[in-house]
Coordinates of C-alpha atoms in Angstrom, one line a residue:
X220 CA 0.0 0.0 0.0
X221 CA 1.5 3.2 -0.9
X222 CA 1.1 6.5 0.9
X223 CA -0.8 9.1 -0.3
X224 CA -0.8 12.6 0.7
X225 CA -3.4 14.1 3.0
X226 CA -4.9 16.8 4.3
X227 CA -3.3 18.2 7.3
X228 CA -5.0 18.0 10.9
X229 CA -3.0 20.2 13.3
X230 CA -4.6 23.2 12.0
X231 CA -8.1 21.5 13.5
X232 CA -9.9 21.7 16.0
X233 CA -10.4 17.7 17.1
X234 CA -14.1 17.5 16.8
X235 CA -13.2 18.2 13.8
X236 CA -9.9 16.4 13.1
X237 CA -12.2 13.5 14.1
X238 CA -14.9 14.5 11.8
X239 CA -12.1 14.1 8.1
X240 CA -10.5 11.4 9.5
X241 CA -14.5 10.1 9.5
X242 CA -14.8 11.4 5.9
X243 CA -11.6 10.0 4.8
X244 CA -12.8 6.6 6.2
X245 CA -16.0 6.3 5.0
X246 CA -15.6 2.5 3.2
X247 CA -13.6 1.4 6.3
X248 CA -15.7 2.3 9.1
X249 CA -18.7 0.3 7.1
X250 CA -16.8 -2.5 8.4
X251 CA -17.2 -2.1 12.0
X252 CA -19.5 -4.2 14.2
X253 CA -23.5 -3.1 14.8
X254 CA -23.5 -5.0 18.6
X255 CA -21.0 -2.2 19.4
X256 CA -22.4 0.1 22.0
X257 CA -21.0 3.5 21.4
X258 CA -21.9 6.2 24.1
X259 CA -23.4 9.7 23.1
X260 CA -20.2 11.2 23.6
X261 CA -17.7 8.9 22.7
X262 CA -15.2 9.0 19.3
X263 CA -16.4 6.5 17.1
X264 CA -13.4 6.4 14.9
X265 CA -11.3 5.6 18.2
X266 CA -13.6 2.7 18.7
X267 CA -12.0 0.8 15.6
X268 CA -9.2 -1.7 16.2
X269 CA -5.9 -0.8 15.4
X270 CA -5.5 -2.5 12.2
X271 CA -8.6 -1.0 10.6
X272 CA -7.0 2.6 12.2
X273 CA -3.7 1.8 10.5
X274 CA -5.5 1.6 7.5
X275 CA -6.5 5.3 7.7
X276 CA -3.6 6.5 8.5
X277 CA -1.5 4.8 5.7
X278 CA -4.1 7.0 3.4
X279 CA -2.3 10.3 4.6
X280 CA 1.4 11.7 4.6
X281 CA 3.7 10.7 7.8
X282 CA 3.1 13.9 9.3
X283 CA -0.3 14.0 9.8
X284 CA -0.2 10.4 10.9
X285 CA 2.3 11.9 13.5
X286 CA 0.1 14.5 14.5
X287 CA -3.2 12.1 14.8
X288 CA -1.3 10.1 17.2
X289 CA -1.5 13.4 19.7
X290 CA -5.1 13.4 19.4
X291 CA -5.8 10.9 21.8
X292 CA -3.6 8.1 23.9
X293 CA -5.8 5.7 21.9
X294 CA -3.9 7.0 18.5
X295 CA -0.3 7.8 20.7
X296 CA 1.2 4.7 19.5
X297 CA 0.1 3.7 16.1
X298 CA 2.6 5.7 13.7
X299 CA 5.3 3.4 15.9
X300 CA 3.1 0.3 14.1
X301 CA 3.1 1.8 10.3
X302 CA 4.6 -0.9 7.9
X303 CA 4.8 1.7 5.0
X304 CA 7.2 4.7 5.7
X305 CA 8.2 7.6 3.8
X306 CA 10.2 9.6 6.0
X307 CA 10.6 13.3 3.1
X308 CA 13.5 15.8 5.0
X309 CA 11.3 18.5 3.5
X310 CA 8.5 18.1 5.8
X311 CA 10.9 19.0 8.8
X312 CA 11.7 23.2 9.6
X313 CA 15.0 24.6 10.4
X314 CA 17.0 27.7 10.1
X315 CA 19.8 25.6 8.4
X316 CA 20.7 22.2 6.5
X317 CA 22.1 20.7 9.9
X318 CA 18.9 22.0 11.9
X319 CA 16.3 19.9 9.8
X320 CA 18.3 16.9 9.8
X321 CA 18.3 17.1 13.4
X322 CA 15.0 17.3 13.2
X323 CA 14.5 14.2 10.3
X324 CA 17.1 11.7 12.2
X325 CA 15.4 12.0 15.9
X326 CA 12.2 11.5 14.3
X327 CA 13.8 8.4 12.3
X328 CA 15.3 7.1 15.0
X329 CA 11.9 7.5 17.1
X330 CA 9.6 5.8 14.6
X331 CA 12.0 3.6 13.5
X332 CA 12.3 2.1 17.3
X333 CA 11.2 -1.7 18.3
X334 CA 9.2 0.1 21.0
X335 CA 6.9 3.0 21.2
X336 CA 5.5 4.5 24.1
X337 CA 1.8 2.7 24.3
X338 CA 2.8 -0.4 22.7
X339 CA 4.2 -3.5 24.0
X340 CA 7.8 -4.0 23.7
X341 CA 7.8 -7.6 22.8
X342 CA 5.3 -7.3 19.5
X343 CA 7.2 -7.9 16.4
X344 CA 6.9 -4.9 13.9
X345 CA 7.3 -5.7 10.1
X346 CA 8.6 -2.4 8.2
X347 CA 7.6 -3.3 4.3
X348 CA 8.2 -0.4 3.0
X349 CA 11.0 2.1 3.7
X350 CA 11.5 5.3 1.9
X351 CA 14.1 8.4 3.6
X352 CA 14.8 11.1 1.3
X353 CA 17.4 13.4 3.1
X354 CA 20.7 15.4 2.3
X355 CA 24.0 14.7 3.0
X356 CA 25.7 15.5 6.0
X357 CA 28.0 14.0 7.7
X358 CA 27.1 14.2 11.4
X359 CA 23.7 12.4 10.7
X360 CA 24.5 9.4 7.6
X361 CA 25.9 6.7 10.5
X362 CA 23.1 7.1 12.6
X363 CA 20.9 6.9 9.6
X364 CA 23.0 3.8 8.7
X365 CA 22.7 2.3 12.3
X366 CA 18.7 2.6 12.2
X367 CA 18.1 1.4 8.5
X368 CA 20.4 -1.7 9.3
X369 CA 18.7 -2.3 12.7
X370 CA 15.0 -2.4 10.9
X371 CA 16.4 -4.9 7.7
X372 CA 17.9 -6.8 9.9
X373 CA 14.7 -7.3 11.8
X374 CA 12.1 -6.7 9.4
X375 CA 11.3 -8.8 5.8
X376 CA 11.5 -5.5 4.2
X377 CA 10.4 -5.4 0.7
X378 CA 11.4 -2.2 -1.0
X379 CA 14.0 0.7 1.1
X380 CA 14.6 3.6 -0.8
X381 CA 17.1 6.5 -0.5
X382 CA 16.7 9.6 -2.2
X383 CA 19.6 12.3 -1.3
X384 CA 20.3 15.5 -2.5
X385 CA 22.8 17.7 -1.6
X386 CA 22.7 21.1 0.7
X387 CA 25.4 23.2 -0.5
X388 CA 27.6 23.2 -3.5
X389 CA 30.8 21.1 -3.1
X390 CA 29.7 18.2 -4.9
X391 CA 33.1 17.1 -4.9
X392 CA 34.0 15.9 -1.0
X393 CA 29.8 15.3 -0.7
X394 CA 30.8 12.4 -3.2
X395 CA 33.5 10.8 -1.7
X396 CA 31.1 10.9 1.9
X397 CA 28.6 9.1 0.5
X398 CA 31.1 6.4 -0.9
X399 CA 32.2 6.0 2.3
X400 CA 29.1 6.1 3.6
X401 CA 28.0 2.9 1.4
X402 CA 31.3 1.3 2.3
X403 CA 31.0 1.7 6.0
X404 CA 27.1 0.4 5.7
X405 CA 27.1 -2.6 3.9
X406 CA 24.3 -4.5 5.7
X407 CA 21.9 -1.4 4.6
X408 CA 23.1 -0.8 1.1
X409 CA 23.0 -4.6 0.1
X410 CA 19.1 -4.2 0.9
X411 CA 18.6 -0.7 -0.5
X412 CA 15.9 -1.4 -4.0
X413 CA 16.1 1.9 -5.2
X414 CA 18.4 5.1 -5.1
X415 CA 18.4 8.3 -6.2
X416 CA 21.3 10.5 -5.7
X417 CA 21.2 14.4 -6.9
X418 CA 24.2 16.6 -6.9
X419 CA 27.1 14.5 -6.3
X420 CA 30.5 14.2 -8.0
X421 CA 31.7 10.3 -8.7
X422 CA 35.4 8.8 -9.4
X423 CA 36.2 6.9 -12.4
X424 CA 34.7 3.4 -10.7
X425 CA 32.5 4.4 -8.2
X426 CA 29.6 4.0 -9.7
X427 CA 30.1 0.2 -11.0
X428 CA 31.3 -0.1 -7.5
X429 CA 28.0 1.3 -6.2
X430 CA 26.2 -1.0 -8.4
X431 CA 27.8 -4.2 -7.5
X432 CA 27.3 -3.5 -3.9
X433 CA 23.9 -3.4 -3.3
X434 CA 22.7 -6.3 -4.0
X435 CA 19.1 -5.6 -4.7
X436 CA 19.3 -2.2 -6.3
X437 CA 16.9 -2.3 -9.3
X438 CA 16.9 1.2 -9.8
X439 CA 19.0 4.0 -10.2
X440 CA 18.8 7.5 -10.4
X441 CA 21.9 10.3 -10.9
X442 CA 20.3 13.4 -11.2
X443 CA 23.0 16.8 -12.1
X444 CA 25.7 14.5 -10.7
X445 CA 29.3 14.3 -12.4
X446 CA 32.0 12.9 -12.7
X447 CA 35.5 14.2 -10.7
X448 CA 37.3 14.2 -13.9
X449 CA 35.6 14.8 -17.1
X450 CA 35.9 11.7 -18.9
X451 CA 33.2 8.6 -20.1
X452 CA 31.4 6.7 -17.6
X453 CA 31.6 3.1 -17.5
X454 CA 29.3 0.9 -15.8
X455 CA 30.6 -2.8 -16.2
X456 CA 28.2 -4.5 -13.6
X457 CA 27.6 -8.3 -15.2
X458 CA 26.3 -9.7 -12.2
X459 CA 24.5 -6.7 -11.0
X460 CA 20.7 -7.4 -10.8
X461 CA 19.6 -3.7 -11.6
X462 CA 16.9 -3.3 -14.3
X463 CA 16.3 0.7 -14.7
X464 CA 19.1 3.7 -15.0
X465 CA 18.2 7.5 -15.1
X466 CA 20.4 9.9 -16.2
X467 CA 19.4 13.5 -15.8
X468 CA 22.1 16.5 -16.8
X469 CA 24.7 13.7 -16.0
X470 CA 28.4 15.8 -16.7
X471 CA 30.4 13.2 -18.5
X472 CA 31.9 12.6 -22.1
X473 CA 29.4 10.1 -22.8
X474 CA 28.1 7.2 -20.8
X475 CA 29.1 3.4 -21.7
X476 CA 26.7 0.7 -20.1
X477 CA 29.9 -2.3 -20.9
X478 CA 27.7 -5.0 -19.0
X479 CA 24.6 -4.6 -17.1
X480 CA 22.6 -7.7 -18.5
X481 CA 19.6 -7.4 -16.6
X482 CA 18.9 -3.8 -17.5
X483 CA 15.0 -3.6 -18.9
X484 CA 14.8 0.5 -19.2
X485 CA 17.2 3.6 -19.6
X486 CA 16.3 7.1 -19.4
X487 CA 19.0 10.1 -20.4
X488 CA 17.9 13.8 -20.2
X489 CA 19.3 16.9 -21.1
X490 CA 23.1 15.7 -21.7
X491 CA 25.7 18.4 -22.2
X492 CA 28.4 16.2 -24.2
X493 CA 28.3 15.3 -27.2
X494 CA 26.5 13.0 -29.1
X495 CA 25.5 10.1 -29.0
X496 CA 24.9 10.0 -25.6
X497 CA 25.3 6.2 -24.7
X498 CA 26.6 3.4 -26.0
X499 CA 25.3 0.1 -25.1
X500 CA 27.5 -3.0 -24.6
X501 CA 25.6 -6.4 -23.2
X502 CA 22.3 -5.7 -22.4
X503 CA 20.4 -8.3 -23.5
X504 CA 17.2 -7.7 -21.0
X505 CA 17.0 -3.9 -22.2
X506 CA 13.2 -3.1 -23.5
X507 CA 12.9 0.8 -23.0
X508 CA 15.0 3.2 -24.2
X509 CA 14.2 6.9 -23.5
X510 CA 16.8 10.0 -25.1
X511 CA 14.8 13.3 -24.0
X512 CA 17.6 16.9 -25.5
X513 CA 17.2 20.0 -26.9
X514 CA 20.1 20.2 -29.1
X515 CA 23.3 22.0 -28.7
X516 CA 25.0 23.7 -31.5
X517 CA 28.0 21.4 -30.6
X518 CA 26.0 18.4 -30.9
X519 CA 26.3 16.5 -34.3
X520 CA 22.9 13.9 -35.2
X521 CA 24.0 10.5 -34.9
X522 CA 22.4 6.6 -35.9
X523 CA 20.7 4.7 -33.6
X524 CA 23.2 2.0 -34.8
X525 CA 26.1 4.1 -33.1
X526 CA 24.3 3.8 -30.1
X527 CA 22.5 0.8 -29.9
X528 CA 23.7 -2.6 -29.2
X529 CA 22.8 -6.0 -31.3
X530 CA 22.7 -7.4 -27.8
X531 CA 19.7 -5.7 -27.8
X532 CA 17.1 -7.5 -29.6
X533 CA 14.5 -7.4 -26.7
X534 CA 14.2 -3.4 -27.2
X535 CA 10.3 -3.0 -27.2
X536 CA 9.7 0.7 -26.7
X537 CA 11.8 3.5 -28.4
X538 CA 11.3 7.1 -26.8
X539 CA 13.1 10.3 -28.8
X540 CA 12.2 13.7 -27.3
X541 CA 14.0 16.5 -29.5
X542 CA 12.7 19.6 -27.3
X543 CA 11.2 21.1 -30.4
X544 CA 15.0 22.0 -31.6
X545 CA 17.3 20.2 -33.9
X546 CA 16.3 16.0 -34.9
X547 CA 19.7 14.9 -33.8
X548 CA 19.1 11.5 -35.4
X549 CA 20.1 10.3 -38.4
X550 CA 17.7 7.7 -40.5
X551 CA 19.5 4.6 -41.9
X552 CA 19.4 1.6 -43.7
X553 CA 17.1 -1.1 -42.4
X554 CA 19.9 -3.3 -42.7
X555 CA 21.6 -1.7 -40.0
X556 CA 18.3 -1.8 -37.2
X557 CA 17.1 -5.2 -38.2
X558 CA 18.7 -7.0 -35.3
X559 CA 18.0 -4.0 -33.1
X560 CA 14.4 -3.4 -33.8
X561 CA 13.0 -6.6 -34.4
X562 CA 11.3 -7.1 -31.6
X563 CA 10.2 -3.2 -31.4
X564 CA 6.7 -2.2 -30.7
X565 CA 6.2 1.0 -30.1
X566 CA 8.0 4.4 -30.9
X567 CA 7.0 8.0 -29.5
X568 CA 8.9 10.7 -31.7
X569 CA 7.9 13.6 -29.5
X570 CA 9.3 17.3 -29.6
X571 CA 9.0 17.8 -33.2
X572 CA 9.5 21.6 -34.3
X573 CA 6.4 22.6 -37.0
X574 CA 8.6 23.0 -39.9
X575 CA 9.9 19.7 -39.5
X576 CA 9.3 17.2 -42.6
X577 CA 7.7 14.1 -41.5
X578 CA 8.8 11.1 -43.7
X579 CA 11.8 10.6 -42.4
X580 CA 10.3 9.0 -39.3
X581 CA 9.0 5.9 -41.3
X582 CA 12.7 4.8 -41.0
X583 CA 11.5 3.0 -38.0
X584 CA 8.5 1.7 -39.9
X585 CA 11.1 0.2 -42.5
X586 CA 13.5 -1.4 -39.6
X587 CA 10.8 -2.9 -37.3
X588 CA 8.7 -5.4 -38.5
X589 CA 6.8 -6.2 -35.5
X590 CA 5.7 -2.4 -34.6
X591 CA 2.0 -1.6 -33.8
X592 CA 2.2 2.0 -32.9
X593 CA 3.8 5.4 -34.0
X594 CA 3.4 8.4 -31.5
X595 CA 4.5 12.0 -33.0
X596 CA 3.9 15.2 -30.8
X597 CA 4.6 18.3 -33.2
X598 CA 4.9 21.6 -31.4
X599 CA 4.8 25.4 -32.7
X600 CA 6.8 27.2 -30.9
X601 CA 9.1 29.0 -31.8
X602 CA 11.6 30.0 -28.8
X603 CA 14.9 28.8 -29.5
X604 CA 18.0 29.3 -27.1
X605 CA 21.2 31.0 -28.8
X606 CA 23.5 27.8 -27.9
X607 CA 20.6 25.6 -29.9
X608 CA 21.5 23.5 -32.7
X609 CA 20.2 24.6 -35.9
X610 CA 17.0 23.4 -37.0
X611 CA 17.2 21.7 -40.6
X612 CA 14.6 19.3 -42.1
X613 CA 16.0 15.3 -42.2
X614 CA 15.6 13.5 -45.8
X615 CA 14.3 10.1 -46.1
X616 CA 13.0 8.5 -49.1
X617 CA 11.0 5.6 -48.5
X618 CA 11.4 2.3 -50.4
X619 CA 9.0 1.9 -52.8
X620 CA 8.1 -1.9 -52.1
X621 CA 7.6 -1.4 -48.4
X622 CA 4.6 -2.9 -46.9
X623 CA 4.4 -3.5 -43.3
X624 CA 1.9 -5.8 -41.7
X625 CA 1.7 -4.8 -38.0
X626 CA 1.2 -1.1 -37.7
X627 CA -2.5 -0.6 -36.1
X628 CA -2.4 2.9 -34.6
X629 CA -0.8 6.2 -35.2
X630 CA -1.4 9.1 -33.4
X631 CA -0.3 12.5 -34.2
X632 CA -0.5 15.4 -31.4
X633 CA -0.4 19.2 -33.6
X634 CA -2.0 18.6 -36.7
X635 CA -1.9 22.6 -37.8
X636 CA 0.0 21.9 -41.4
X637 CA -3.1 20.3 -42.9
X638 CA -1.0 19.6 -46.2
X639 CA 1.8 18.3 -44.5
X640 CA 0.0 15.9 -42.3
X641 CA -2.3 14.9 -44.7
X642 CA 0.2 13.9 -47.2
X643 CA 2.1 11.6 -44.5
X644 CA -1.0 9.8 -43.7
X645 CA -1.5 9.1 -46.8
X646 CA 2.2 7.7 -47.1
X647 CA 1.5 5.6 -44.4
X648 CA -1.8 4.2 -45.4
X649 CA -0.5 3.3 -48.6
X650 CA 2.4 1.0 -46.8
X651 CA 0.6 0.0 -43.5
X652 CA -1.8 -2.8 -44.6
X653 CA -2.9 -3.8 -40.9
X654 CA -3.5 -0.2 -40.0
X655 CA -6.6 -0.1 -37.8
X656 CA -6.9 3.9 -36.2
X657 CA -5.6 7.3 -36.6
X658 CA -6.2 9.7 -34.1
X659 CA -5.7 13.5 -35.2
X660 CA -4.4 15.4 -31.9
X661 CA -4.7 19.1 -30.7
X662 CA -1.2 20.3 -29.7
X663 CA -0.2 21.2 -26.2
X664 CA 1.7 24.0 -24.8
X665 CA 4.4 23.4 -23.7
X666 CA 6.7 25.7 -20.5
X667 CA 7.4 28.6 -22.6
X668 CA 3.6 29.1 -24.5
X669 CA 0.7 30.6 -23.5
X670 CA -2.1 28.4 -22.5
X671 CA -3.7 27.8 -25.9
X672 CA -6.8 29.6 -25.8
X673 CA -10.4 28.6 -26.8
X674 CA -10.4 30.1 -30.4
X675 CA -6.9 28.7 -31.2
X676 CA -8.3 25.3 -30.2
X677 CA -11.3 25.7 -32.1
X678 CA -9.2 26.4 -35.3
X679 CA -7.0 23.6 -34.8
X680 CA -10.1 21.0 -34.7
X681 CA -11.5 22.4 -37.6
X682 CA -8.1 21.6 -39.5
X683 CA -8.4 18.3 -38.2
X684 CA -12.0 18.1 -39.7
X685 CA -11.0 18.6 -42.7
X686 CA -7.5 16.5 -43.0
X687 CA -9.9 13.7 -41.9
X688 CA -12.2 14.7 -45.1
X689 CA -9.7 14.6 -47.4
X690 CA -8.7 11.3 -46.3
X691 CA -12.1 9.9 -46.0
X692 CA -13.3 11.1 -49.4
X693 CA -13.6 9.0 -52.2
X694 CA -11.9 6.1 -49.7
X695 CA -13.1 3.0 -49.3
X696 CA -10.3 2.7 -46.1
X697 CA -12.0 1.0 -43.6
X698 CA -9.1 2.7 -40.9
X699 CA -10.8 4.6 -38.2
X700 CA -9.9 8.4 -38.5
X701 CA -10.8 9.8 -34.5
X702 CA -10.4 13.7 -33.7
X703 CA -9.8 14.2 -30.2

C-alpha cells in the first residue's frame, strides 16, 4: 500500500480532526461491528481496532499520521506500528541544512524504534516499506546507517529507498562521503531497491562499485551528478541485478553501459556532451529506451546504430524527445536496425519543431517489422536558445516496395500543417496494410507558451475536420480516422 498525501489536521480543532478522519474513512468504518455500543459522547473512529485505524492512516502523509497520534492516547502509539514509511527531509523546519536533519534523524530514529510509548515491547513490527529522502551530512549518515540496518535486519523489508540530494555546492567531497558512507554500511546498502542521488561528484569506478554492492538495487537515479574528472562513464556491472538507469544533466563525455545484462529501461535527459549520448554493450534484457535533449550547437545527429547494441534485440519501446530544436538522429538503412528493432513495438517521436518534414520517421516503420504503434507530438513554438543547434529538415526516401503488416495505430498530437499531415498519412496508409486507427491530436503547450486559448483550439479541430475529409473522401479505407 503506498502513501498518499493528506490533508493536514493540526490546523483542526479535534471535533473536527475527528470529523475528516471520519470522511476519509468512509468505506472502512462500514466494516465495523453493529452489537458495538458506542456512548453519546464517545469517538467513534477511536472505537476501531488498530489494524482498521492503520489503514486510515496509511491514506495520509507521515506527518499527519504523527500528528493524529497526539489526538488521543488511543492513537499515541500507532505511527510506531506503520509498515509503510516515507520519511521526506522537507517536511521537517530549520534555520539551516544541519537543523532539519536534526530534526529528520530523531524523528527516524523514534519511529524507526522496536518500542513505542503505548505499545508492548515484545510485538514484532514488520517495516515493508522504507523510503528516507534526506541530504547529505555527515554528522547524521551513521546514525541513519545504524537505524536502517537495525530495521532490515529485523524486518522482511520489501522495497528501502534513498533519495539524497545535496545542501550546499561542493559536490566534490559530498561524493567521496557518500562512498564512504555505502562502504561503511554494507548490511543497509545490500538491501537498498532503489536510489536516487542528486548533486554528487563520482570517481572513475565508483559507480560500478555502487552497483555491485547493493545487491538488490533495481533502480537508479543520478540526477545533475558528475563525474570528478571529465571523462566517459563506464558501468561494467555483469552480475548486478539492476533493471532501470536514469540519467538526468549527468556531466560526463558520454556514458558506456559495458555489462549490465539485466537492465529492462534507460532514461538520459538533457546531456551536455556530445552525441551520442550512450553506448550500449551487453544488455540483453533492455526493453525501454528513452533520449529526452534539446540540441546544442556542438551536438552533431547520430544513428541509432552508433548507439544501440545488437545485444539488444528485446528493445520494445523507443522514446526520442527532441525539445522542439534540432532531430539529432540520423535515419539509416534497415539493414543496420534489423537486429535491433525486431522485436520493437512502439515508438514516440515527441518534440517535433512545426517546420519539420515528417517522412523521415517511417525509418522506423522500415526497420521494425513487429511495430503496432507510431506516436509523434509536433509543437509550434518557436523559442529557441542561442546555444541551440540549428533546426534543418531530415531527408528520407521511403522504399517503394515497403509494406508493413503490423502497424494498427498512429497518433499524431499538432496537426496545424493540414498539407503536410495529410500527405504523411496518406504515405503511411499506402504501406501499413494492418492499420486499424488514426487519431488526429490538438497540440499542447508546452513551458514557454501561453495556455492555448479557446479560439486557437477551435481552429485547430477544424483543420483536423477537414485533414480527416480529405482522407475519407472518395476512400473505401476501412481505418478509423478519430479527432480528439
Amino acid at each position: 500500500m503506498e502513501l498518499r498525501s493528506g490533508r493536514r489536521l493540526s490546523s483542526l480543532p479535534p471535533r473536527k480532526r475527528n470529523k475528516s478522519l471520519n470522511r476519509r474513512s468512509n468505506r472502512i468504518t462500514e466494516s465495523t461491528p453493529s452489537n458495538i455500543d458506542i456512548g453519546r459522547d464517545e469517538d467513534r473512529i477511536s472505537t476501531l481496532s488498530d489494524y482498521l485505524l492503520l489503514g486510515i492512516l496509511e491514506r495520509v502523509d507521515l506527518p499527519s499520521a504523527v500528528r493524529a497520534g497526539a489526538v488521543s492516547t488511543r492513537w499515541q502509539h500507532l505511527p510506531h506500528q506503520l509498515s509503510h514509511l516515507h520519511l521526506d527531509v522537507g517536511h521537517f523546519p530549520g534555520a539551516t541544512p544541519l537543523e532539519t536533519m536534526d530534526a529528520f534523524t530523531g524523528a527516524m530514529r523514534r519511529l524507526l524504534s522496536t518500542c513505542s510509548p503505548a505499545a508492548d515491547c515484545n510485538s514484532s513490527r514488520a517495516i515493508k516499506t522504507l523510503i528516507l529522502s534526506f541530504y547529505m551530512s555527515s554528522t547524521h549518515l551513521c546514525s541513519i546507517g545504524r537505524t536502517v540496518e537495525d530495521v532490515v535486519t529485523h524486518s522482511a523489508t520489501e522495497r528501502l529507498e534513498f533519495n539524497i540530494s545535496l545542501p550546499s555546492a561542493n559536490k566534490t567531497r559530498f561524493g567521496k562521503q557518500f562512498m564512504s558512507f555505502s562502504r561503511s554500511c554494507r548490511v543497509t546498502f545490500r538491501c537498498l531497491t532503489r536510489l536516487t542521488l542528486k548533486n554528487l561528484a563520482f570517481g572513475h569506478s565508483d559507480v560500478t562499485n555502487l552497483i555491485n554492492a547493493c545487491d538488490r538495487l533495481d533502480h537508479l537515479t543520478l540526477s545533475c551528478c558528475r563525474l570528478v574528472k571529465h571523462s566517459a562513464l563506464k558501468i561494467d556491472t555483469p552480475c548486478s541485478g539492476i533493471k532501470e538507469l536514469k540519467f538526468i544533466c549527468f556531466m560526463c563525455t558520454w556514458i558506456e553501459l559495458i555489462s549490465v545484462p539485466k537492465l529492462r529501461q534507460v532514461r538520459c535527459v538533457c546531456w551536455p556532451f556530445e552525441n551520442p549520448p550512450v553506448r550500449f554493450g551487453y544488455v540483453l534484457e533492455l526493453r525501454d529506451v528513452s533520449l529526452i535533449n534539446e540540441a546544442m550547437a556542438w551536438q552533431a545527429p547520430f544513428k541509432l546504430s552508433e548507439c544501440l547494441s545488437r545485444s539488444a534485440k528485446n528493445l520494445s519501446r523507443l522514446i526520442l524527445h527532441f525539445g522542439h530544436q534540432m532531430i539529432w538522429i540520423q535515419p539509416e538503412h534497415p539493414k543496420n536496425l534489423a537486429a535491433i528493432f525486431r522485436n520493437l513495438a512502439t515508438v514516440f517521436l515527441l518534440g517535433m519543431f512545426r517546420e519539420c518534414d515528417l517522412s523521415w520517421t517511417l525509418f522506423t516503420l522500415e526497420a521494425a517489422p513487429a511495430l503496432r504503434s507510431i506516436t509523434l507530438f509536433r509543437h509550434s513554438c518557436v523559442k529557441t536558445p542561442e546555444s541551440s543547434a540549428e533546426k534543418t529538415n531530415v531527408v528520407w526516401e521511403l522504399s517503394k516496395d515497403l509494406k508493413h503488416l503490423n502497424l494498427k495505430v498512429l497518433l499524431i498530437f499538432g496537426c496545424e500543417d493540414e498539407d503536410r499531415v495529410t500527405n504523411y498519412i496518406r504515405l503511411v496508409m499506402e504501406r501499413a496494410k494492418g492499420l486499424k486507427r488514426i487519431d488526429l491530436r490538438g497540440e499542447y503547450p508546452c513551458e514557454d507558451c501561453n495556455t492555448i486559448d479557446l479560439e486557437r483550439s477551435n481552429v485547430e479541430k477544424d483543420g483536423r475536420r477537414r485533414i480527416k475529409e480529405g482522407l475519407t473522401h472518395g476512400s473505401s479505407s476501412s481505418v478509423e480516422i478519430i479527432i480528439c
